Short mmCIF file of C-alpha atoms in Angstrom, two decimals:
data_model
loop_
_atom_site.label_atom_id
_atom_site.label_comp_id
_atom_site.label_asym_id
_atom_site.label_seq_id
_atom_site.Cartn_x
_atom_site.Cartn_y
_atom_site.Cartn_z
CA MET A 1 0.00 0.00 0.00
CA ALA A 2 1.17 3.53 -0.69
CA ASP A 3 1.65 5.95 2.18
CA GLY A 4 1.52 9.70 1.99
CA SER A 5 5.07 9.95 0.70
CA GLY A 6 4.28 7.88 -2.32
CA ARG A 7 6.39 4.96 -1.12
CA HIS A 8 4.99 1.50 -0.56
CA ARG A 9 4.99 0.26 3.00
CA ALA A 10 5.48 -3.43 3.69
CA LEU A 11 2.38 -5.51 4.30
CA ALA A 12 2.43 -8.30 6.84
CA PRO A 13 1.47 -11.53 5.09
CA SER A 14 -1.96 -12.72 6.05
CA PRO A 15 -2.47 -16.30 7.30
CA ALA A 16 -4.33 -17.12 4.09
CA ALA A 17 -1.50 -15.80 1.99
CA ALA A 18 1.05 -17.68 4.07
CA ALA A 19 -0.95 -20.85 3.61
CA GLU A 20 -0.95 -20.31 -0.13
CA GLU A 21 2.82 -19.78 -0.32
CA GLU A 22 4.74 -22.23 -2.49
CA GLU A 23 7.97 -22.40 -4.44
CA PRO A 24 6.60 -22.17 -7.99
CA LEU A 25 9.58 -22.79 -10.22
CA GLY A 26 12.84 -22.35 -8.42
CA ASP A 27 14.84 -22.01 -11.61
CA CYS A 28 17.22 -19.17 -10.74
CA ASP A 29 20.03 -19.21 -8.23
CA ALA A 30 20.12 -15.43 -7.91
CA ALA A 31 17.46 -12.79 -7.44
CA PRO A 32 15.37 -12.10 -10.55
CA LYS A 33 15.40 -8.82 -12.36
CA TYR A 34 12.45 -6.70 -11.49
CA ALA A 35 11.23 -4.10 -13.97
CA GLY A 36 14.65 -3.99 -15.60
CA ARG A 37 16.61 -3.64 -12.29
CA GLU A 38 18.69 -6.20 -10.45
CA GLU A 39 17.72 -5.73 -6.80
CA PRO A 40 16.77 -7.84 -3.77
CA LEU A 41 13.17 -9.05 -3.46
CA PHE A 42 10.63 -6.69 -1.82
CA ASP A 43 12.03 -3.72 0.07
CA PRO A 44 9.64 -1.01 1.35
CA ALA A 45 12.11 1.74 0.52
CA THR A 46 12.94 0.67 -3.03
CA ASP A 47 9.76 -1.05 -4.24
CA SER A 48 11.91 -4.04 -5.23
CA ILE A 49 11.49 -7.72 -4.46
CA HIS A 50 13.33 -9.77 -1.82
CA ALA A 51 14.99 -13.09 -2.58
CA THR A 52 14.70 -15.97 -0.17
CA HIS A 53 17.86 -17.63 1.12
CA THR A 54 17.53 -20.15 -1.71
CA GLY A 55 17.16 -17.44 -4.34
CA HIS A 56 13.61 -18.53 -5.15
CA VAL A 57 10.71 -16.17 -5.74
CA ARG A 58 8.07 -16.29 -3.04
CA LEU A 59 4.49 -16.09 -4.28
CA ARG A 60 3.50 -14.35 -1.07
CA ASP A 61 5.87 -11.48 -1.82
CA LEU A 62 4.66 -11.17 -5.38
CA GLU A 63 1.00 -11.49 -4.54
CA GLU A 64 0.90 -9.34 -1.42
CA HIS A 65 2.97 -6.49 -2.80
CA GLY A 66 2.13 -6.78 -6.49
CA THR A 67 4.23 -5.09 -9.13
CA GLY A 68 4.12 -1.48 -8.07
CA ASP A 69 0.38 -0.87 -8.59
CA ASP A 70 -1.19 1.61 -6.22
CA ALA A 71 -3.26 -0.40 -3.77
CA SER A 72 -4.33 2.53 -1.65
CA ASP A 73 -8.00 2.04 -2.25
CA ASP A 74 -8.67 -1.32 -0.61
CA ALA A 75 -12.44 -0.96 -0.92
CA SER A 76 -12.12 -0.40 -4.65
CA ASP A 77 -9.85 -3.44 -4.98
CA MET A 78 -12.32 -5.61 -3.08
CA ALA A 79 -15.15 -4.39 -5.25
CA GLY A 80 -13.09 -5.21 -8.33
CA HIS A 81 -12.43 -8.71 -7.01
CA ARG A 82 -16.15 -9.24 -6.48
CA ARG A 83 -16.75 -8.20 -10.06
CA GLY A 84 -14.06 -10.59 -11.37
CA ALA A 85 -14.46 -14.11 -12.69
CA SER A 86 -14.94 -17.02 -10.33
CA MET A 87 -12.69 -20.06 -10.35
CA ALA A 88 -15.37 -21.99 -12.25
CA ALA A 89 -15.70 -19.27 -14.89
CA SER A 90 -11.92 -19.11 -15.26
CA PHE A 91 -11.83 -22.88 -15.61
CA PHE A 92 -14.32 -22.73 -18.50
CA ASN A 93 -12.44 -19.86 -20.12
CA LEU A 94 -9.06 -21.58 -19.97
CA THR A 95 -10.43 -24.99 -20.97
CA ASN A 96 -12.12 -23.45 -23.98
CA ALA A 97 -8.92 -21.62 -24.87
CA ILE A 98 -6.88 -24.82 -24.57
CA VAL A 99 -8.92 -27.33 -26.57
CA GLY A 100 -10.84 -25.06 -28.90
CA ALA A 101 -11.09 -25.84 -32.61
CA GLY A 102 -8.06 -28.12 -32.58
CA LEU A 103 -9.96 -30.86 -30.73
CA ILE A 104 -11.46 -32.37 -33.87
CA GLY A 105 -8.01 -32.63 -35.47
CA LEU A 106 -6.50 -34.80 -32.73
CA PRO A 107 -7.54 -38.16 -34.27
CA TYR A 108 -5.69 -37.02 -37.41
CA ALA A 109 -2.63 -36.37 -35.23
CA ALA A 110 -2.91 -39.93 -33.88
CA ARG A 111 -2.98 -41.17 -37.46
CA GLN A 112 0.13 -39.14 -38.34
CA ALA A 113 2.22 -40.23 -35.35
CA GLY A 114 0.61 -43.55 -34.44
CA VAL A 115 -1.90 -43.99 -31.66
CA ALA A 116 0.63 -44.74 -28.90
CA VAL A 117 3.08 -42.01 -29.86
CA GLY A 118 0.21 -39.58 -30.53
CA ALA A 119 -1.30 -40.19 -27.09
CA ALA A 120 2.11 -39.78 -25.46
CA MET A 121 2.69 -36.51 -27.34
CA ILE A 122 -0.69 -35.18 -26.16
CA VAL A 123 0.39 -35.76 -22.56
CA VAL A 124 3.83 -34.23 -23.15
CA VAL A 125 2.45 -31.13 -24.87
CA ALA A 126 -0.19 -30.71 -22.15
CA LEU A 127 2.49 -30.83 -19.45
CA LEU A 128 4.64 -28.32 -21.34
CA VAL A 129 1.69 -25.99 -21.87
CA ALA A 130 0.78 -26.11 -18.16
CA TRP A 131 4.40 -25.42 -17.18
CA THR A 132 4.93 -22.58 -19.65
CA LEU A 133 1.66 -20.96 -18.58
CA ARG A 134 3.06 -20.86 -15.05
CA VAL A 135 6.33 -19.46 -16.35
CA LEU A 136 4.48 -16.69 -18.20
CA ALA A 137 2.43 -15.76 -15.12
CA LEU A 138 5.52 -15.57 -12.94
CA SER A 139 7.44 -13.62 -15.58
CA SER A 140 4.62 -11.10 -15.87
CA LYS A 141 4.82 -10.54 -12.11
CA LEU A 142 8.57 -10.11 -12.20
CA ALA A 143 8.47 -7.67 -15.12
CA GLY A 144 5.33 -5.85 -14.01
CA GLN A 145 3.74 -6.37 -17.43
CA PRO A 146 0.07 -7.40 -17.73
CA THR A 147 0.16 -8.42 -21.43
CA TYR A 148 2.12 -10.91 -23.51
CA GLN A 149 3.36 -8.28 -25.94
CA GLY A 150 4.32 -5.95 -23.09
CA LEU A 151 6.29 -8.73 -21.41
CA VAL A 152 8.17 -9.60 -24.62
CA GLN A 153 8.91 -5.93 -25.35
CA HIS A 154 10.16 -5.46 -21.77
CA CYS A 155 12.51 -8.43 -22.17
CA PHE A 156 13.69 -8.08 -25.79
CA GLY A 157 12.77 -4.58 -26.91
CA GLY A 158 11.35 -3.69 -30.31
CA ALA A 159 12.72 -6.76 -32.07
CA GLY A 160 10.99 -9.04 -29.60
CA LEU A 161 7.75 -7.11 -29.93
CA LEU A 162 7.92 -7.42 -33.73
CA ALA A 163 8.54 -11.17 -33.59
CA SER A 164 5.78 -11.84 -31.06
CA SER A 165 3.33 -9.67 -33.00
CA LEU A 166 4.05 -11.47 -36.27
CA PHE A 167 3.60 -14.91 -34.73
CA GLN A 168 0.48 -13.85 -32.84
CA GLY A 169 -0.91 -12.49 -36.09
CA ALA A 170 -0.10 -15.75 -37.88
CA MET A 171 -1.70 -17.73 -35.05
CA ALA A 172 -4.85 -15.61 -35.19
CA GLY A 173 -4.98 -15.69 -38.99
CA GLY A 174 -4.54 -19.45 -39.04
CA GLY A 175 -7.30 -19.75 -36.47
CA MET A 176 -9.64 -17.60 -38.56
CA ALA A 177 -9.01 -19.70 -41.66
CA SER A 178 -9.41 -22.93 -39.65
CA PHE A 179 -12.76 -21.77 -38.29
CA ILE A 180 -13.99 -21.11 -41.83
CA VAL A 181 -12.88 -24.58 -42.94
CA ILE A 182 -14.68 -26.10 -39.94
CA VAL A 183 -17.90 -24.25 -40.80
CA GLY A 184 -17.61 -25.48 -44.39
CA ASP A 185 -17.13 -29.02 -43.09
CA THR A 186 -20.10 -28.95 -40.72
CA LEU A 187 -22.99 -26.65 -41.64
CA PRO A 188 -23.69 -27.95 -45.19
CA HIS A 189 -24.14 -31.47 -43.77
CA VAL A 190 -26.50 -30.22 -41.07
CA LEU A 191 -28.59 -28.14 -43.46
CA ALA A 192 -28.88 -31.00 -45.95
CA ALA A 193 -29.97 -33.38 -43.18
CA LEU A 194 -32.57 -30.91 -41.87
CA MET A 195 -34.01 -30.09 -45.30
CA PRO A 196 -33.30 -33.03 -47.61
CA ALA A 197 -35.95 -32.05 -50.18
CA ALA A 198 -34.64 -28.50 -50.49
CA ALA A 199 -31.07 -29.77 -50.69
CA ALA A 200 -31.98 -32.03 -53.60
CA SER A 201 -33.42 -29.15 -55.64
CA ARG A 202 -31.40 -27.04 -58.07
CA ALA A 203 -31.52 -23.98 -55.81
CA GLY A 204 -30.64 -26.08 -52.78
CA ALA A 205 -27.57 -27.45 -54.52
CA VAL A 206 -26.29 -23.86 -54.65
CA LEU A 207 -27.57 -22.58 -51.31
CA PHE A 208 -26.35 -25.61 -49.37
CA SER A 209 -23.04 -25.89 -51.15
CA ARG A 210 -19.83 -25.52 -49.19
CA ARG A 211 -18.71 -22.33 -50.94
CA PHE A 212 -22.03 -20.53 -50.49
CA VAL A 213 -22.36 -21.53 -46.82
CA VAL A 214 -18.80 -20.39 -46.09
CA ALA A 215 -19.29 -17.07 -47.89
CA PHE A 216 -22.58 -16.48 -46.08
CA PHE A 217 -20.95 -17.30 -42.74
CA VAL A 218 -18.17 -14.76 -43.24
CA VAL A 219 -20.10 -11.94 -44.91
CA CYS A 220 -23.34 -12.04 -42.92
CA LEU A 221 -22.27 -13.35 -39.51
CA ALA A 222 -18.54 -13.31 -38.79
CA TYR A 223 -17.72 -10.00 -40.48
CA PRO A 224 -20.36 -7.86 -38.66
CA LEU A 225 -19.35 -9.38 -35.30
CA SER A 226 -15.69 -8.78 -36.09
CA LEU A 227 -16.33 -5.02 -36.42
CA TYR A 228 -16.84 -4.77 -32.65
CA ARG A 229 -13.94 -3.10 -30.85
CA ASP A 230 -14.84 -4.49 -27.44
CA VAL A 231 -14.66 -8.27 -27.20
CA GLY A 232 -16.91 -8.14 -24.14
CA LYS A 233 -19.84 -7.26 -26.38
CA LEU A 234 -19.56 -10.68 -28.02
CA GLY A 235 -20.80 -12.34 -24.81
CA LYS A 236 -19.43 -15.12 -22.62
CA THR A 237 -19.52 -18.37 -24.57
CA SER A 238 -16.86 -20.46 -22.85
CA ALA A 239 -19.28 -22.67 -20.90
CA PHE A 240 -21.31 -23.31 -24.07
CA ALA A 241 -18.11 -24.05 -25.98
CA VAL A 242 -16.97 -26.62 -23.41
CA ILE A 243 -20.40 -28.30 -23.54
CA ALA A 244 -20.14 -28.40 -27.33
CA MET A 245 -16.70 -29.99 -27.12
CA CYS A 246 -17.97 -32.66 -24.72
CA THR A 247 -20.92 -33.33 -27.03
CA ILE A 248 -18.53 -33.89 -29.94
CA VAL A 249 -16.43 -36.32 -27.93
CA VAL A 250 -19.47 -38.32 -26.79
CA ALA A 251 -20.87 -38.38 -30.34
CA VAL A 252 -17.60 -39.65 -31.83
CA VAL A 253 -17.15 -42.33 -29.16
CA VAL A 254 -20.75 -43.56 -29.36
CA GLU A 255 -21.42 -43.25 -33.10
CA GLY A 256 -18.02 -44.41 -34.39
CA PRO A 257 -18.59 -48.15 -33.87
CA ARG A 258 -22.22 -47.91 -35.05
CA ILE A 259 -21.83 -46.36 -38.49
CA ASP A 260 -21.73 -48.26 -41.78
CA PRO A 261 -18.68 -50.56 -41.74
CA GLY A 262 -17.89 -49.35 -45.25
CA LEU A 263 -17.04 -45.93 -43.82
CA ARG A 264 -14.70 -47.34 -41.20
CA ALA A 265 -11.30 -48.87 -41.71
CA PRO A 266 -11.47 -52.25 -43.49
CA PRO A 267 -11.17 -55.32 -41.26
CA GLY A 268 -7.59 -56.26 -40.74
CA THR A 269 -6.24 -52.71 -41.12
CA PRO A 270 -3.33 -52.56 -38.69
CA VAL A 271 -3.36 -50.19 -35.76
CA ARG A 272 -0.19 -48.13 -35.98
CA LEU A 273 1.36 -47.58 -32.61
CA ALA A 274 4.05 -45.36 -34.15
CA ALA A 275 4.37 -43.64 -37.53
CA THR A 276 6.66 -41.22 -39.33
CA GLY A 277 4.53 -38.07 -39.09
CA VAL A 278 5.48 -37.26 -35.50
CA PHE A 279 6.41 -33.62 -36.07
CA GLN A 280 3.31 -32.90 -38.16
CA ALA A 281 1.25 -34.46 -35.37
CA VAL A 282 2.98 -32.29 -32.77
CA GLY A 283 1.99 -29.24 -34.82
CA VAL A 284 -1.68 -30.29 -34.71
CA ILE A 285 -1.52 -31.07 -30.98
CA THR A 286 0.24 -27.80 -30.24
CA PHE A 287 -2.44 -25.83 -32.10
CA ALA A 288 -5.08 -27.62 -30.02
CA PHE A 289 -3.44 -26.83 -26.67
CA VAL A 290 -1.77 -23.45 -27.05
CA CYS A 291 -3.65 -20.60 -25.34
CA HIS A 292 -0.78 -18.41 -24.18
CA HIS A 293 -1.87 -15.27 -26.00
CA ASN A 294 -5.22 -15.52 -24.15
CA SER A 295 -3.79 -16.53 -20.78
CA PHE A 296 -3.08 -12.99 -19.54
CA MET A 297 -6.73 -12.01 -19.98
CA ILE A 298 -7.90 -15.10 -18.06
CA TYR A 299 -5.35 -14.55 -15.28
CA GLY A 300 -6.30 -10.89 -14.89
CA SER A 301 -10.02 -11.64 -14.85
CA LEU A 302 -9.85 -13.80 -11.71
CA ARG A 303 -11.86 -12.39 -8.81
CA LYS A 304 -8.76 -12.74 -6.64
CA PRO A 305 -5.88 -12.86 -9.14
CA THR A 306 -3.20 -14.58 -7.09
CA LEU A 307 -0.65 -16.87 -8.67
CA ASN A 308 -1.72 -19.86 -6.57
CA ARG A 309 -5.35 -19.52 -7.62
CA TYR A 310 -4.34 -19.15 -11.24
CA PHE A 311 -2.03 -22.15 -10.99
CA GLU A 312 -4.95 -24.18 -9.65
CA VAL A 313 -7.06 -23.15 -12.65
CA ILE A 314 -4.19 -24.22 -14.94
CA ARG A 315 -3.93 -27.61 -13.25
CA ILE A 316 -7.64 -28.39 -13.43
CA SER A 317 -8.09 -27.07 -16.97
CA THR A 318 -5.11 -28.89 -18.45
CA LEU A 319 -6.13 -32.11 -16.70
CA ALA A 320 -9.67 -31.91 -18.09
CA SER A 321 -8.45 -30.91 -21.55
CA THR A 322 -5.91 -33.73 -21.64
CA ALA A 323 -8.51 -36.33 -20.68
CA VAL A 324 -10.96 -35.14 -23.34
CA SER A 325 -8.22 -34.94 -25.96
CA LEU A 326 -6.97 -38.46 -25.26
CA VAL A 327 -10.47 -39.90 -25.53
CA ILE A 328 -11.32 -38.35 -28.89
CA ALA A 329 -7.85 -38.92 -30.36
CA VAL A 330 -7.72 -42.62 -29.49
CA ALA A 331 -11.39 -43.40 -30.17
CA GLY A 332 -11.45 -41.53 -33.48
CA TYR A 333 -8.28 -43.13 -34.78
CA LEU A 334 -9.17 -46.69 -33.72
CA CYS A 335 -12.46 -46.41 -35.57
CA PHE A 336 -11.18 -45.00 -38.89
CA ARG A 337 -7.41 -45.62 -38.74
CA ASP A 338 -5.85 -44.83 -42.13
CA ARG A 339 -9.10 -43.17 -43.24
CA THR A 340 -9.06 -40.61 -40.43
CA GLN A 341 -9.48 -37.12 -41.87
CA GLY A 342 -8.19 -33.77 -40.61
CA ASN A 343 -11.70 -33.06 -39.30
CA ILE A 344 -12.94 -36.24 -37.63
CA LEU A 345 -16.57 -35.18 -38.19
CA ASN A 346 -16.03 -35.52 -41.95
CA ASN A 347 -15.66 -39.30 -41.48
CA PHE A 348 -19.29 -39.61 -40.45
CA PRO A 349 -22.34 -39.76 -42.76
CA GLN A 350 -24.66 -36.82 -43.24
CA ASP A 351 -27.72 -38.58 -41.75
CA SER A 352 -26.25 -39.27 -38.30
CA LEU A 353 -28.39 -37.28 -35.85
CA PRO A 354 -25.90 -37.23 -32.93
CA ILE A 355 -23.07 -36.21 -35.25
CA ASN A 356 -25.22 -33.50 -36.86
CA ILE A 357 -26.03 -32.13 -33.41
CA ALA A 358 -22.31 -32.05 -32.67
CA ARG A 359 -21.63 -30.39 -36.03
CA PHE A 360 -24.24 -27.72 -35.41
CA LEU A 361 -22.97 -26.92 -31.91
CA PHE A 362 -19.42 -26.78 -33.14
CA ALA A 363 -20.34 -24.47 -36.02
CA LEU A 364 -22.08 -22.12 -33.57
CA ASN A 365 -18.95 -22.16 -31.44
CA MET A 366 -16.81 -21.20 -34.44
CA ILE A 367 -19.17 -18.35 -35.33
CA ALA A 368 -18.82 -16.97 -31.81
CA THR A 369 -15.04 -17.51 -31.66
CA PHE A 370 -14.06 -16.13 -35.08
CA PRO A 371 -14.39 -12.44 -34.05
CA MET A 372 -12.08 -12.99 -31.07
CA GLU A 373 -9.28 -14.13 -33.40
CA THR A 374 -10.04 -11.19 -35.69
CA LEU A 375 -9.59 -8.85 -32.73
CA VAL A 376 -6.11 -10.27 -32.06
CA ALA A 377 -5.07 -10.04 -35.71
CA ARG A 378 -6.41 -6.49 -36.03
CA GLU A 379 -4.55 -5.33 -32.93
CA VAL A 380 -1.33 -6.78 -34.35
CA VAL A 381 -1.82 -4.84 -37.60
CA GLU A 382 -2.62 -1.67 -35.69
CA GLU A 383 0.46 -2.05 -33.49
CA LEU A 384 2.85 -2.79 -36.35
CA PHE A 385 1.71 -0.23 -38.91
CA PHE A 386 -0.33 2.40 -37.07
CA GLY A 387 1.13 2.42 -33.56
CA GLY A 388 0.51 5.67 -31.69
CA ARG A 389 -2.10 6.99 -34.09
CA ALA A 390 -5.58 7.98 -33.00
CA PHE A 391 -8.43 5.59 -33.68
CA SER A 392 -9.90 5.85 -37.16
CA LEU A 393 -13.21 4.20 -37.98
CA ARG A 394 -12.29 4.07 -41.65
CA ARG A 395 -8.99 2.31 -40.90
CA HIS A 396 -10.76 0.00 -38.43
CA VAL A 397 -13.27 -1.11 -41.07
CA ALA A 398 -10.61 -1.42 -43.78
CA ILE A 399 -8.35 -3.65 -41.67
CA THR A 400 -11.25 -5.83 -40.56
CA THR A 401 -12.46 -6.18 -44.15
CA CYS A 402 -9.02 -7.19 -45.42
CA LEU A 403 -8.53 -9.73 -42.64
CA CYS A 404 -11.92 -11.35 -43.20
CA ALA A 405 -11.43 -11.38 -46.98
CA ALA A 406 -8.01 -13.01 -46.66
CA SER A 407 -9.28 -15.68 -44.29
CA LEU A 408 -12.25 -16.31 -46.58
CA ALA A 409 -9.90 -16.82 -49.53
CA VAL A 410 -7.90 -19.39 -47.58
CA GLY A 411 -10.99 -21.10 -46.19
CA GLU A 412 -12.56 -21.37 -49.65
CA THR A 413 -9.37 -22.75 -51.19
CA VAL A 414 -8.13 -25.23 -48.58
CA CYS A 415 -10.56 -27.91 -47.45
CA ASN A 416 -8.23 -30.15 -45.41
CA LEU A 417 -8.19 -28.92 -41.86
CA GLY A 418 -5.15 -31.03 -41.02
CA LEU A 419 -2.83 -28.89 -43.16
CA LEU A 420 -3.95 -25.64 -41.52
CA LEU A 421 -3.58 -27.11 -38.04
CA GLU A 422 -0.11 -28.46 -38.85
CA LEU A 423 1.16 -25.16 -40.26
CA THR A 424 -0.41 -22.89 -37.66
CA GLY A 425 0.52 -25.15 -34.75
CA GLY A 426 4.01 -25.94 -35.96
CA LEU A 427 5.01 -22.40 -36.91
CA SER A 428 3.20 -19.98 -34.62
CA ALA A 429 1.93 -21.95 -31.66
CA SER A 430 5.31 -23.55 -30.99
CA PHE A 431 7.00 -20.16 -30.91
CA LEU A 432 4.40 -18.58 -28.63
CA ALA A 433 4.16 -21.55 -26.24
CA PHE A 434 7.56 -23.21 -26.06
CA ILE A 435 10.15 -20.59 -27.07
CA LEU A 436 9.05 -17.18 -25.79
CA PRO A 437 7.95 -18.12 -22.22
CA PRO A 438 11.25 -19.74 -21.16
CA ALA A 439 13.21 -17.09 -23.06
CA CYS A 440 11.45 -14.31 -21.15
CA TYR A 441 12.06 -15.97 -17.80
CA LEU A 442 15.74 -16.54 -18.60
CA ARG A 443 16.00 -12.88 -19.55
CA LEU A 444 14.47 -11.78 -16.24
CA CYS A 445 16.55 -14.13 -14.16
CA SER A 446 19.79 -12.55 -13.00
CA GLY A 447 21.48 -15.85 -12.10
CA PRO A 448 23.73 -17.91 -14.39
CA ARG A 449 22.16 -18.43 -17.80
CA PHE A 450 23.44 -22.01 -18.00
CA SER A 451 22.91 -24.07 -14.88
CA ARG A 452 21.08 -27.15 -13.67
CA LYS A 453 18.08 -25.06 -12.61
CA THR A 454 17.77 -23.25 -15.94
CA LEU A 455 18.14 -26.50 -17.92
CA PRO A 456 14.34 -27.08 -18.22
CA HIS A 457 13.94 -23.66 -19.82
CA TRP A 458 16.66 -24.34 -22.38
CA LEU A 459 15.24 -27.79 -23.15
CA CYS A 460 11.75 -26.35 -23.63
CA ALA A 461 13.05 -23.64 -25.98
CA CYS A 462 15.06 -26.20 -27.98
CA PHE A 463 12.00 -28.45 -28.21
CA GLY A 464 9.89 -25.56 -29.49
CA LEU A 465 12.50 -24.54 -32.06
CA THR A 466 12.83 -28.12 -33.32
CA VAL A 467 9.07 -28.53 -33.65
CA MET A 468 8.68 -25.14 -35.32
CA VAL A 469 11.28 -25.86 -38.02
CA LEU A 470 10.66 -29.54 -38.72
CA SER A 471 6.88 -29.45 -38.47
CA THR A 472 6.60 -26.50 -40.85
CA VAL A 473 9.06 -27.90 -43.40
CA LEU A 474 7.59 -31.41 -43.36
CA SER A 475 4.00 -30.13 -43.58
CA ILE A 476 4.79 -27.95 -46.60
CA ARG A 477 6.69 -30.77 -48.30
CA HIS A 478 3.83 -33.20 -47.66
CA ALA A 479 1.30 -30.68 -48.98
CA LEU A 480 3.27 -30.23 -52.19
CA ALA A 481 3.77 -33.96 -52.67
CA THR A 482 0.19 -35.18 -52.12
CA ARG A 483 -3.15 -33.76 -53.13
CA GLU A 484 -4.71 -35.17 -49.95
CA ALA A 485 -2.66 -32.83 -47.80
CA ALA A 486 -3.48 -29.80 -49.89
CA GLY A 487 -7.15 -30.66 -49.99
CA SER A 488 -8.06 -27.96 -52.50
CA CYS A 489 -11.74 -27.12 -52.81
CA TRP A 490 -11.36 -25.97 -56.41
#
């Protein structure tokens, strides 16, 4: 809290805060850098942070004293906490951000890597995502930066901000295109099943076609919603999205063994425990799990935004997401094996009622989620090319129009969701999830850069760099070599 002199006086840790104290990472031998300065942990005269005798960062110090924010108005802070998100709401938000659209591509990842290797990679990526989310949260406390881009700029300057913005833009753009492909894969089947007579007519063949449905989705639904400047106006859809994901998993598990045997893998088709497409599969899995560019918003929205509470949300959300992902990946692959498509729902017939319900719910989820990715991509464009300028409605509309048109062009041209997931996950998601978080923490840590305690950070960054390079190169080469990977709609 700030006293009359403007300095912050030390706060005695409350029993609750002391009970919540833990050693979160313990990766640095020396005191971390705080806001660009190398100083001891929290000191009431210098606003810095004290190091424990082990050199670890104490959550109590970070949580009780914050990062220099003025906490003079306790009543206002308490009112803000009451207005924040509950643990349950944060769980839904993070779970939705983790699994998202990539869920239906996980059986394809099991086909690429083999079911045993694919399942193992899902667990490994989930553990890495949970760990790097913790690293990001701690790094944001150490640097006093509430956003991903602010943290990267604080650690690496303008070059880091440029790199993170480009990869965030690519991640958002890939997500927008993937959502369009998903809508094209789902809604035409649902409409044809609901109105079979109209679909069989000449006009229905046009109105219910993939290209018309996709164009209508973008122009009449996604584009108007994307023009909003405030994402809060789009509503809270995380709980609905999680229910939709669970519905898809149940539908795939239940309907897979019951569909026409001619649509499943022929009898005697071997179950591949391991295959050669490991790095392409990691790209798909990474796209499904990465949520780092959304994590700061979820962390800050907690009613009581302490690190321990946020870490608990991370643990529960990643556990639930991993369980759901393993079920759909294994069940989908075992049913269709070598016939498993990039969108597992495309393996099912059009007249399956449970699958059509899942398709419809998933399409609604994509319609609601598309504008959120547009918001990220638009902010990247604004930051890179128009930083510091006053808001312009004309520029706002022009950027939104160009982004939606570009994603529509990709979504109309590429029909195989697997390729988009591989490229977006391998290139952008790996950089945002496995390279930047440990790099930022190593930058903030004032201890030796190479030591036993910093080894996990270096290994994580090397893993991310390997996946980013090999997954992208192999996916492009596979797309050029086979028409299946390209999946052109034209």
